[in-house]
PDB file of C-alpha atoms in Angstrom:
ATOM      1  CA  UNK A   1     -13.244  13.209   0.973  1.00 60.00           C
ATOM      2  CA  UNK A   2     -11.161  11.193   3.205  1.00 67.00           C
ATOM      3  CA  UNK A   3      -7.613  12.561   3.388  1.00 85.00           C
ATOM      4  CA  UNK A   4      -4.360  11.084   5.664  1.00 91.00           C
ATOM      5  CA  UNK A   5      -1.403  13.166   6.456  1.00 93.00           C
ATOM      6  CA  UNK A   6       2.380  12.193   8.177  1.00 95.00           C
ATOM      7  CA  UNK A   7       5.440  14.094   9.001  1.00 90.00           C
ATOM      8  CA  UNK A   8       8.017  13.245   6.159  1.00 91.00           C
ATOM      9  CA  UNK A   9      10.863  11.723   8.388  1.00 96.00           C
ATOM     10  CA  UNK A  10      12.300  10.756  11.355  1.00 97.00           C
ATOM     11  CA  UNK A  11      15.824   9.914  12.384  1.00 97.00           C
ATOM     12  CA  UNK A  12      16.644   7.954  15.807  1.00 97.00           C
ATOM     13  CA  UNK A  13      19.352   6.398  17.503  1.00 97.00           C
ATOM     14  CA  UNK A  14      19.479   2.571  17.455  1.00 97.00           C
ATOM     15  CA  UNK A  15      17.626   1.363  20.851  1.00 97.00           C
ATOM     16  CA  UNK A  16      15.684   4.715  21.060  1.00 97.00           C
ATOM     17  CA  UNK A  17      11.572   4.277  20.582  1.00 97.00           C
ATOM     18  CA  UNK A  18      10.457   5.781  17.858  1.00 97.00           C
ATOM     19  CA  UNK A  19       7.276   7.680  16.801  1.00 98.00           C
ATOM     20  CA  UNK A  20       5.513   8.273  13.735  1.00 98.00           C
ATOM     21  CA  UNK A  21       2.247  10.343  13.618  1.00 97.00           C
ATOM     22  CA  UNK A  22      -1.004  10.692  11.694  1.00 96.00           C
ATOM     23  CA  UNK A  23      -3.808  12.684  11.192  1.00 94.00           C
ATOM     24  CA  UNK A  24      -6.768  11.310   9.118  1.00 90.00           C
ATOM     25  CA  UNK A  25      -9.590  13.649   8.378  1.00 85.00           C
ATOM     26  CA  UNK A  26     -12.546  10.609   8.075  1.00 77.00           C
ATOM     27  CA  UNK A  27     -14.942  11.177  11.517  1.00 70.00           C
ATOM     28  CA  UNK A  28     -16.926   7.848  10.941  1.00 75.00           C
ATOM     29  CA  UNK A  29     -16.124   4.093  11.864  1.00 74.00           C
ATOM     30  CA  UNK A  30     -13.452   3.131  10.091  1.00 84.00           C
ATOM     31  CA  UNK A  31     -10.221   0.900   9.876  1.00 90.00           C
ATOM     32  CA  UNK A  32      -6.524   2.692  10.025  1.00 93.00           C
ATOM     33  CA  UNK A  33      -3.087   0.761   9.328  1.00 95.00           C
ATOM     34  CA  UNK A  34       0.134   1.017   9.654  1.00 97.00           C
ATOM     35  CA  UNK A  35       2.405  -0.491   5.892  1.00 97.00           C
ATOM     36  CA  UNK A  36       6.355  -0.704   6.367  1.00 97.00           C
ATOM     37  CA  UNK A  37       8.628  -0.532   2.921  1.00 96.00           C
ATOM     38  CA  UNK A  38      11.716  -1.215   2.334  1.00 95.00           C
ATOM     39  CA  UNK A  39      13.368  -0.293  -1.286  1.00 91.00           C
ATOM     40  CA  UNK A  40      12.170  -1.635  -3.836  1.00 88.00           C
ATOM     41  CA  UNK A  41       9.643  -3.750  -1.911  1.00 91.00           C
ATOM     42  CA  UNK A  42       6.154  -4.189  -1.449  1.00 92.00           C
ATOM     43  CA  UNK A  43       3.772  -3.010   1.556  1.00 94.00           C
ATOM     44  CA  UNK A  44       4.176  -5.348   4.558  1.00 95.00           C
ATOM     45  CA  UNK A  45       1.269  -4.774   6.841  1.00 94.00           C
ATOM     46  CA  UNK A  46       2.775  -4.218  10.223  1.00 96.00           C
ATOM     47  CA  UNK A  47      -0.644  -3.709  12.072  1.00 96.00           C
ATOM     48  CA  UNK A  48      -3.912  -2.422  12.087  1.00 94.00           C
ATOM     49  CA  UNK A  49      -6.760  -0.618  14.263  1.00 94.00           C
ATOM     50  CA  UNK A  50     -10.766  -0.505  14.385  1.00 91.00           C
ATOM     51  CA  UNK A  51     -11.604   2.977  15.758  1.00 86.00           C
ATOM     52  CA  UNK A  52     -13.968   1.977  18.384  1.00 87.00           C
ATOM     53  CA  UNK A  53     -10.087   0.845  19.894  1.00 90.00           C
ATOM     54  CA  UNK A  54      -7.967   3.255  21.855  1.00 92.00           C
ATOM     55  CA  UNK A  55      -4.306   1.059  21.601  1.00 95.00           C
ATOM     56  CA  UNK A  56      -3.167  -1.909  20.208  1.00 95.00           C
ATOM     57  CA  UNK A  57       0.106  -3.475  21.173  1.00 96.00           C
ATOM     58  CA  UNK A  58       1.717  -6.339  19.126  1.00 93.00           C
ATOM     59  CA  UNK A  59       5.153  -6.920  20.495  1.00 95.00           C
ATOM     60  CA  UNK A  60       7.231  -3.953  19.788  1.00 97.00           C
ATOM     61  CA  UNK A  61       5.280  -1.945  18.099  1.00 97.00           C
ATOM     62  CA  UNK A  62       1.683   0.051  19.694  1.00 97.00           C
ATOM     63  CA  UNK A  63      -0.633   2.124  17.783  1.00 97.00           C
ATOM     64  CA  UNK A  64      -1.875   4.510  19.787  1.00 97.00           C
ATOM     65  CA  UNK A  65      -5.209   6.251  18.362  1.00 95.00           C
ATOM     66  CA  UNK A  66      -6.912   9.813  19.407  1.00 93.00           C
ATOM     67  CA  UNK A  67     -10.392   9.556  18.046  1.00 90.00           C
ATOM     68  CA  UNK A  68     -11.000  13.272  19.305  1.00 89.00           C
ATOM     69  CA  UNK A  69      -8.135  14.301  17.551  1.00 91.00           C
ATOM     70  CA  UNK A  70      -8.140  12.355  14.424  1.00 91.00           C
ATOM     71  CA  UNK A  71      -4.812  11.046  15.330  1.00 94.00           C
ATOM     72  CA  UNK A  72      -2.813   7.818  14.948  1.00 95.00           C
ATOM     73  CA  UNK A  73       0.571   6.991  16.192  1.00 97.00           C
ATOM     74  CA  UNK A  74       2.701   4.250  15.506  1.00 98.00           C
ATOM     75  CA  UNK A  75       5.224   3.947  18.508  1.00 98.00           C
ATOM     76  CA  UNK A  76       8.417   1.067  17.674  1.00 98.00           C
ATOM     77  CA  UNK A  77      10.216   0.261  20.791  1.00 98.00           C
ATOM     78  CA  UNK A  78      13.850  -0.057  20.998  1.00 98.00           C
ATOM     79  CA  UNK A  79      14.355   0.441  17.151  1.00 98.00           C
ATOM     80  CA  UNK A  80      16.927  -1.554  15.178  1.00 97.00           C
ATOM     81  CA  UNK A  81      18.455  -0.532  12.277  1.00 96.00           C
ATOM     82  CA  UNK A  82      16.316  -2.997  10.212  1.00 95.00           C
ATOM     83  CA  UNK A  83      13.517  -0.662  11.270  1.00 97.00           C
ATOM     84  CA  UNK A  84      14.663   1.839   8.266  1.00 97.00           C
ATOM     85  CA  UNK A  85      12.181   2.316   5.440  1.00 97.00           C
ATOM     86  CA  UNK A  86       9.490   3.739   4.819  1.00 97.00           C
ATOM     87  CA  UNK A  87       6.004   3.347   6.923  1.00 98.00           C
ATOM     88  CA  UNK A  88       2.701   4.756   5.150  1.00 97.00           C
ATOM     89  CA  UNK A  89      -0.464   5.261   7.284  1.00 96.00           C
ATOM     90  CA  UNK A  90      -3.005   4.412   5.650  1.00 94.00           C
ATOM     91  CA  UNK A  91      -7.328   4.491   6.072  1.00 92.00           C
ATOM     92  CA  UNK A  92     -10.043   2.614   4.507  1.00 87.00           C
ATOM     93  CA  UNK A  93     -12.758   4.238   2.100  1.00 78.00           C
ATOM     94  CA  UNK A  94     -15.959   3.965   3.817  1.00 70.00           C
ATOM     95  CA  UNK A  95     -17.721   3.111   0.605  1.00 73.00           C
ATOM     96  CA  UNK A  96     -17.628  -0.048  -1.096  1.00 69.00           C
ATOM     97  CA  UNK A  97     -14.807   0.279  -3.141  1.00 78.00           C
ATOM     98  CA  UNK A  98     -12.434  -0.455  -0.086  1.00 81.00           C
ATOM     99  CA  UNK A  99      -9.974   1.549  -1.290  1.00 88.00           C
ATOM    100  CA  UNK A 100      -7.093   2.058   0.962  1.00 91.00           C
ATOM    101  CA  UNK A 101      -6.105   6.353   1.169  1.00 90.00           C
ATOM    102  CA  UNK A 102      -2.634   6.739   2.037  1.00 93.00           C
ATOM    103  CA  UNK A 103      -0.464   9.113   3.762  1.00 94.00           C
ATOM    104  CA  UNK A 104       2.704  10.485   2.216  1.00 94.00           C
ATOM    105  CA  UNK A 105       4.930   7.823   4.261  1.00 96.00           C
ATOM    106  CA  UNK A 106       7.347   9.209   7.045  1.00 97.00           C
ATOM    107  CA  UNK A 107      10.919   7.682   6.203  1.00 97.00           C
ATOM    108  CA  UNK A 108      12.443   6.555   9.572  1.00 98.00           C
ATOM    109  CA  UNK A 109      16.031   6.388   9.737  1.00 97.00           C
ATOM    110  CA  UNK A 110      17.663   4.328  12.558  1.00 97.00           C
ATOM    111  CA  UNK A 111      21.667   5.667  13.530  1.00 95.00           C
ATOM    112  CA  UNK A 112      23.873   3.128  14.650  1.00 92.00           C
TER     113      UNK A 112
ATOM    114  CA  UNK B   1      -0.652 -13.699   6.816  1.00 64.00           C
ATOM    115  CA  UNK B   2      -1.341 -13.890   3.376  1.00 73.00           C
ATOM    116  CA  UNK B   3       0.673 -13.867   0.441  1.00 90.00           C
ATOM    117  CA  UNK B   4       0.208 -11.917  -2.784  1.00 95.00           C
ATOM    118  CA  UNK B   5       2.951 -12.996  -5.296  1.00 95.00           C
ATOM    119  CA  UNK B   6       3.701 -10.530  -8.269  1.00 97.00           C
ATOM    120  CA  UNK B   7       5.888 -11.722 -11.205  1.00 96.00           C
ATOM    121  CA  UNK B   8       7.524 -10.305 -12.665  1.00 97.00           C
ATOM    122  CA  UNK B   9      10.164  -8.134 -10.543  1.00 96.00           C
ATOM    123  CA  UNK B  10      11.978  -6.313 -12.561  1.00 97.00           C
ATOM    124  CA  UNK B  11      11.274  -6.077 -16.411  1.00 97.00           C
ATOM    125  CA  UNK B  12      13.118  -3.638 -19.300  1.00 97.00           C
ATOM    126  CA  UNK B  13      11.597  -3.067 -22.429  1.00 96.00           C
ATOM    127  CA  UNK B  14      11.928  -1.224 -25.384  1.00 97.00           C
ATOM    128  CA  UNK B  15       9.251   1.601 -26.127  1.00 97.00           C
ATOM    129  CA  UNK B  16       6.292   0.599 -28.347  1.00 97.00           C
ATOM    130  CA  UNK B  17       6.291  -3.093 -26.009  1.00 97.00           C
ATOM    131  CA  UNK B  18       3.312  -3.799 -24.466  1.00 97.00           C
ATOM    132  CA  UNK B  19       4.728  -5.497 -20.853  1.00 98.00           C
ATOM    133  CA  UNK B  20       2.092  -7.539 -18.698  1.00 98.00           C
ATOM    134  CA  UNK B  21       2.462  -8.008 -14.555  1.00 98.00           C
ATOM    135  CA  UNK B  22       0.796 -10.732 -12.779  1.00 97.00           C
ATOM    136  CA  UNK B  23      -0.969 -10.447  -9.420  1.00 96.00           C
ATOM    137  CA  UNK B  24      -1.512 -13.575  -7.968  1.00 95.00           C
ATOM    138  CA  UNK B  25      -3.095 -14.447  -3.748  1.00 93.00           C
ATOM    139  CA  UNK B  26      -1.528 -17.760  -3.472  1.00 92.00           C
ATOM    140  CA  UNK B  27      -3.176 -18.454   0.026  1.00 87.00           C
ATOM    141  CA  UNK B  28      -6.361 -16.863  -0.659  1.00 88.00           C
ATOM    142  CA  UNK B  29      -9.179 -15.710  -3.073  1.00 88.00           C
ATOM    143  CA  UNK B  30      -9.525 -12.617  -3.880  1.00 88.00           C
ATOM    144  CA  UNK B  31     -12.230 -10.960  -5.340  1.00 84.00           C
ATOM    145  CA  UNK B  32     -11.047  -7.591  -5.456  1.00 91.00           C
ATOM    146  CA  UNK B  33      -7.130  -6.917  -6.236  1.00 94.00           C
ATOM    147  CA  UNK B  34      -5.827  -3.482  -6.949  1.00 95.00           C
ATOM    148  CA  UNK B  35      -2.888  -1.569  -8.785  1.00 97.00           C
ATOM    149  CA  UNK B  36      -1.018   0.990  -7.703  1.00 96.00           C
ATOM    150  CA  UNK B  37       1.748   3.597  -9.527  1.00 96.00           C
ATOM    151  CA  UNK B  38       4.507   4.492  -7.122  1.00 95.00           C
ATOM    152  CA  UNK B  39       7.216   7.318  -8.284  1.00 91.00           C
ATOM    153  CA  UNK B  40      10.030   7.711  -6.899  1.00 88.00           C
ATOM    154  CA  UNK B  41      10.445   8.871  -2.845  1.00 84.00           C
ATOM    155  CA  UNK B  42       6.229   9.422  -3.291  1.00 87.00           C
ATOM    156  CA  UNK B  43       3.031   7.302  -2.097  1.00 90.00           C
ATOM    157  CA  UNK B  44       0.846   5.083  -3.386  1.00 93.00           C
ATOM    158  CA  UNK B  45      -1.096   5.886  -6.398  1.00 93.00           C
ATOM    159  CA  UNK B  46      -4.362   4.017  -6.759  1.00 94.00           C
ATOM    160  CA  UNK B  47      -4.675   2.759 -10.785  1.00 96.00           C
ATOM    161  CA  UNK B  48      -7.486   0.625 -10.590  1.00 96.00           C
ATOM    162  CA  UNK B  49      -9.573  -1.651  -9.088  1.00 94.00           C
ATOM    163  CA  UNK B  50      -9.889  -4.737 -10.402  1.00 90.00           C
ATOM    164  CA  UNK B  51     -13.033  -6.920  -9.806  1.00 87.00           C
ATOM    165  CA  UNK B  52     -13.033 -11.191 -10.541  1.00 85.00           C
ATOM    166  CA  UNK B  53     -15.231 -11.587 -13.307  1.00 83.00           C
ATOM    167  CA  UNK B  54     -16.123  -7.808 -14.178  1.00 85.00           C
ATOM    168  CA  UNK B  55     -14.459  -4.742 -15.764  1.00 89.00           C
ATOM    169  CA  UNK B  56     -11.940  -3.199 -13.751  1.00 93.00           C
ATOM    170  CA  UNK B  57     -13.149   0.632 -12.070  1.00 93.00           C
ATOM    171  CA  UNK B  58     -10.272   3.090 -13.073  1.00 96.00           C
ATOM    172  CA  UNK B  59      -9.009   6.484 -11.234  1.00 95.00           C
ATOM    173  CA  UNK B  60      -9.546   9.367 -12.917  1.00 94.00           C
ATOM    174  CA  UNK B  61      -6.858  10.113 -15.104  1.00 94.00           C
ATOM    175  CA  UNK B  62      -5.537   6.414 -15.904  1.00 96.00           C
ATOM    176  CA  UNK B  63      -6.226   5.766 -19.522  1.00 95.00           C
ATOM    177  CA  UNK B  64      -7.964   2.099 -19.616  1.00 93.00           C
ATOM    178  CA  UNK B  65      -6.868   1.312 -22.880  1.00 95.00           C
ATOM    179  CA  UNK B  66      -2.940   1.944 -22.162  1.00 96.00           C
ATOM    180  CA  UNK B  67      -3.417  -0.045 -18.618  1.00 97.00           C
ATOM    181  CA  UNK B  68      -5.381  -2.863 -19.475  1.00 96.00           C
ATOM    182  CA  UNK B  69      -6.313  -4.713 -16.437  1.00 95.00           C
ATOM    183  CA  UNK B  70      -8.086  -9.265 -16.224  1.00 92.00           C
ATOM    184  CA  UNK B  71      -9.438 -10.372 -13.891  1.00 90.00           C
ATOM    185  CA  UNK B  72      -9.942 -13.756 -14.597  1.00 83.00           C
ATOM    186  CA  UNK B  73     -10.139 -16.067 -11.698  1.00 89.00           C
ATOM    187  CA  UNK B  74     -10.285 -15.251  -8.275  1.00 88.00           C
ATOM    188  CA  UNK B  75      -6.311 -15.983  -7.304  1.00 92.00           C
ATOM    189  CA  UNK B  76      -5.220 -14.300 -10.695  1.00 93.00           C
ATOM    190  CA  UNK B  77      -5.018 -10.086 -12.022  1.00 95.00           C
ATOM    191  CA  UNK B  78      -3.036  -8.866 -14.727  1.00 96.00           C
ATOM    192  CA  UNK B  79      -2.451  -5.503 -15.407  1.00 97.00           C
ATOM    193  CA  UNK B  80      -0.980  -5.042 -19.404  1.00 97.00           C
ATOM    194  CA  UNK B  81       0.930  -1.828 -19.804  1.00 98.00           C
ATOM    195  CA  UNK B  82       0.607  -1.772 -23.727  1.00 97.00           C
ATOM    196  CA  UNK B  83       2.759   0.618 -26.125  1.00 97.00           C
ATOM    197  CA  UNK B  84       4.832   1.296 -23.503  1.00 97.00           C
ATOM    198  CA  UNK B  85       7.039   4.873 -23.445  1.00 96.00           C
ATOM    199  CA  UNK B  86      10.073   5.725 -21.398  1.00 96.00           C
ATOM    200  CA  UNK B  87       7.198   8.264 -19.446  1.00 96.00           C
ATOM    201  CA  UNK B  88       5.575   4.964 -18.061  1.00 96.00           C
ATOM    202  CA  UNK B  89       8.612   3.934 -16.192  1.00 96.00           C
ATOM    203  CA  UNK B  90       7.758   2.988 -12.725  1.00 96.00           C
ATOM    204  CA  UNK B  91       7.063   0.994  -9.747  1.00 96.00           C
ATOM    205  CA  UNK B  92       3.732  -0.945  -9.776  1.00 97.00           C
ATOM    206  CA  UNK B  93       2.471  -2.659  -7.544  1.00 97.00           C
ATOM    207  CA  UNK B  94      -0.706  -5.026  -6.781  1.00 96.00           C
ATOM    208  CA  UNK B  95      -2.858  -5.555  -3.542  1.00 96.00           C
ATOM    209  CA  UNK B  96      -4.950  -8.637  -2.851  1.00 94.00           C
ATOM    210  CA  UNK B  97      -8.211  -7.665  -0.975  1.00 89.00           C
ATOM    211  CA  UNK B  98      -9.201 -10.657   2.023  1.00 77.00           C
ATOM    212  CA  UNK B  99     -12.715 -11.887   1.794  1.00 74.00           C
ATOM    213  CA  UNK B 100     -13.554  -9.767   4.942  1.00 74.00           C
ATOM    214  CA  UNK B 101     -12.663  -6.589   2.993  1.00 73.00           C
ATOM    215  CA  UNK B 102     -10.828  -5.015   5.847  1.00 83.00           C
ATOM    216  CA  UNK B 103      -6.920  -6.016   4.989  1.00 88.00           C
ATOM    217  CA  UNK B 104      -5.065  -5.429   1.972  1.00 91.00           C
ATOM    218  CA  UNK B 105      -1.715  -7.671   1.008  1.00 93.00           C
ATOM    219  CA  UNK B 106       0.613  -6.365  -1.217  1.00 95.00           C
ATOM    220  CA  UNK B 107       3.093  -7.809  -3.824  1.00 96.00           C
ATOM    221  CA  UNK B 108       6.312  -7.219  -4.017  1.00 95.00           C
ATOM    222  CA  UNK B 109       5.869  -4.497  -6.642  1.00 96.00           C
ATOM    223  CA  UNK B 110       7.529  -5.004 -10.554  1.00 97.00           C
ATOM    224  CA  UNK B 111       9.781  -1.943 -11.483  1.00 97.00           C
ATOM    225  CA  UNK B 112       9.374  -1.159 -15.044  1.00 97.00           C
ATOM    226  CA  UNK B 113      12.048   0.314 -16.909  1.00 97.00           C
ATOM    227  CA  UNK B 114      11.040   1.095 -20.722  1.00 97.00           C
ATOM    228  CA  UNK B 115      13.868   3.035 -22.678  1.00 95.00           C
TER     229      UNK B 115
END
């Protein structure tokens, strides 16, 4: 079955760019997102990616995918300390259900 | 986007309560919604998936009859947490699905607190 994996956390300097990586295991068409949480909050969908795309840019934040590899990134440029919380990957189930598999969620802490 | 709204936010109960959560896609209709378990400093855990107009599809290992889950109209889930024990403390939260299947929006999650 599908499965999504992510680094547990990453801390950053405010203004730095920040990177958070996943690896999905699925190797057919699919769709891959990126959630961001902040305590005690719900999932805000930051962005998402078809896999027949390489990169998709929405202001600050690309998504960088590696088909070959089975690897997303989510890259946040010139992070703010608003950027802290929690950000799940996350991958469709390719059967009907439309279930959404998510990673662990890499906690990103931005330093003043 | 769209907006899921989940009422209510915060709720404390005593055991043996039975507590009910409303999902509801204001902007949209939904015709699949789901429910999801989160513990503390963990993921997501998918409950259910709840399906306008038909019995909800539960995970393995989520007792229907303690999570009961309606599905009544297409802007409206509810997800009863009956009997409840200190053990089903927790975060839950709903997801609306879009009519294109492809996007999930979540609601703001209801942290249950049952002493």
């Amino acid at each position: 079955g599908e499965d999504v994996e992510q680094s547990l956390f990453l801390s950053v300097r405010e203004g730095d760019s920040s990177v958070i990586n996943c690896t999905y295991t699925d190797s057919s068409s699919t769709y891959l997102y990126w959630y961001k949480q902040e305590p005690g909050a719900g999932l805000q969908l930051l962005t998402y990616i078809f896999s027949n795309m390489d990169m998709k840019q929405d202001q600050r934040l690309t998504v960088l995918l590696n088909k070959k590899d089975k690897h997303l990134s989510l890259r946040i440029a010139d992070t703010q300390t608003g950027d802290s919380a929690i950000y799940f990957c996350a991958e469709i189930a390719l059967d009907s259900s439309y279930k959404l598999i998510f990673g662990s969620g890499t906690r990103l802490l931005v330093r003043p | 986007g769209a907006v899921v709204s989940q009422h209510p936010s915060r709720v404390i109960c005593k055991s043996g309560t039975s507590v009910k959560i409303e999902c509801r896609s204001l902007d949209f209709q939904a015709t699949t919604m789901f429910w999801y378990r989160q513990f503390p400093k963990k993921s997501l855990m998918l409950m259910a998936t709840s399906n306008e107009g038909s019995k909800a599809t539960y995970e393995q290992g989520v007792e229907k009859d303690k999570f009961l889950i309606n599905h009544a109209s297409l802007t409206l889930s509810t997800l009863t947490v009956t009997s409840a024990h200190p053990e089903d403390s927790s975060f839950y939260i709903c997801s609306a699905r879009d009519r294109e299947g492809v996007i999930q929006y979540f609601g703001a999650g209801t942290r249950l607190s049952v002493l």
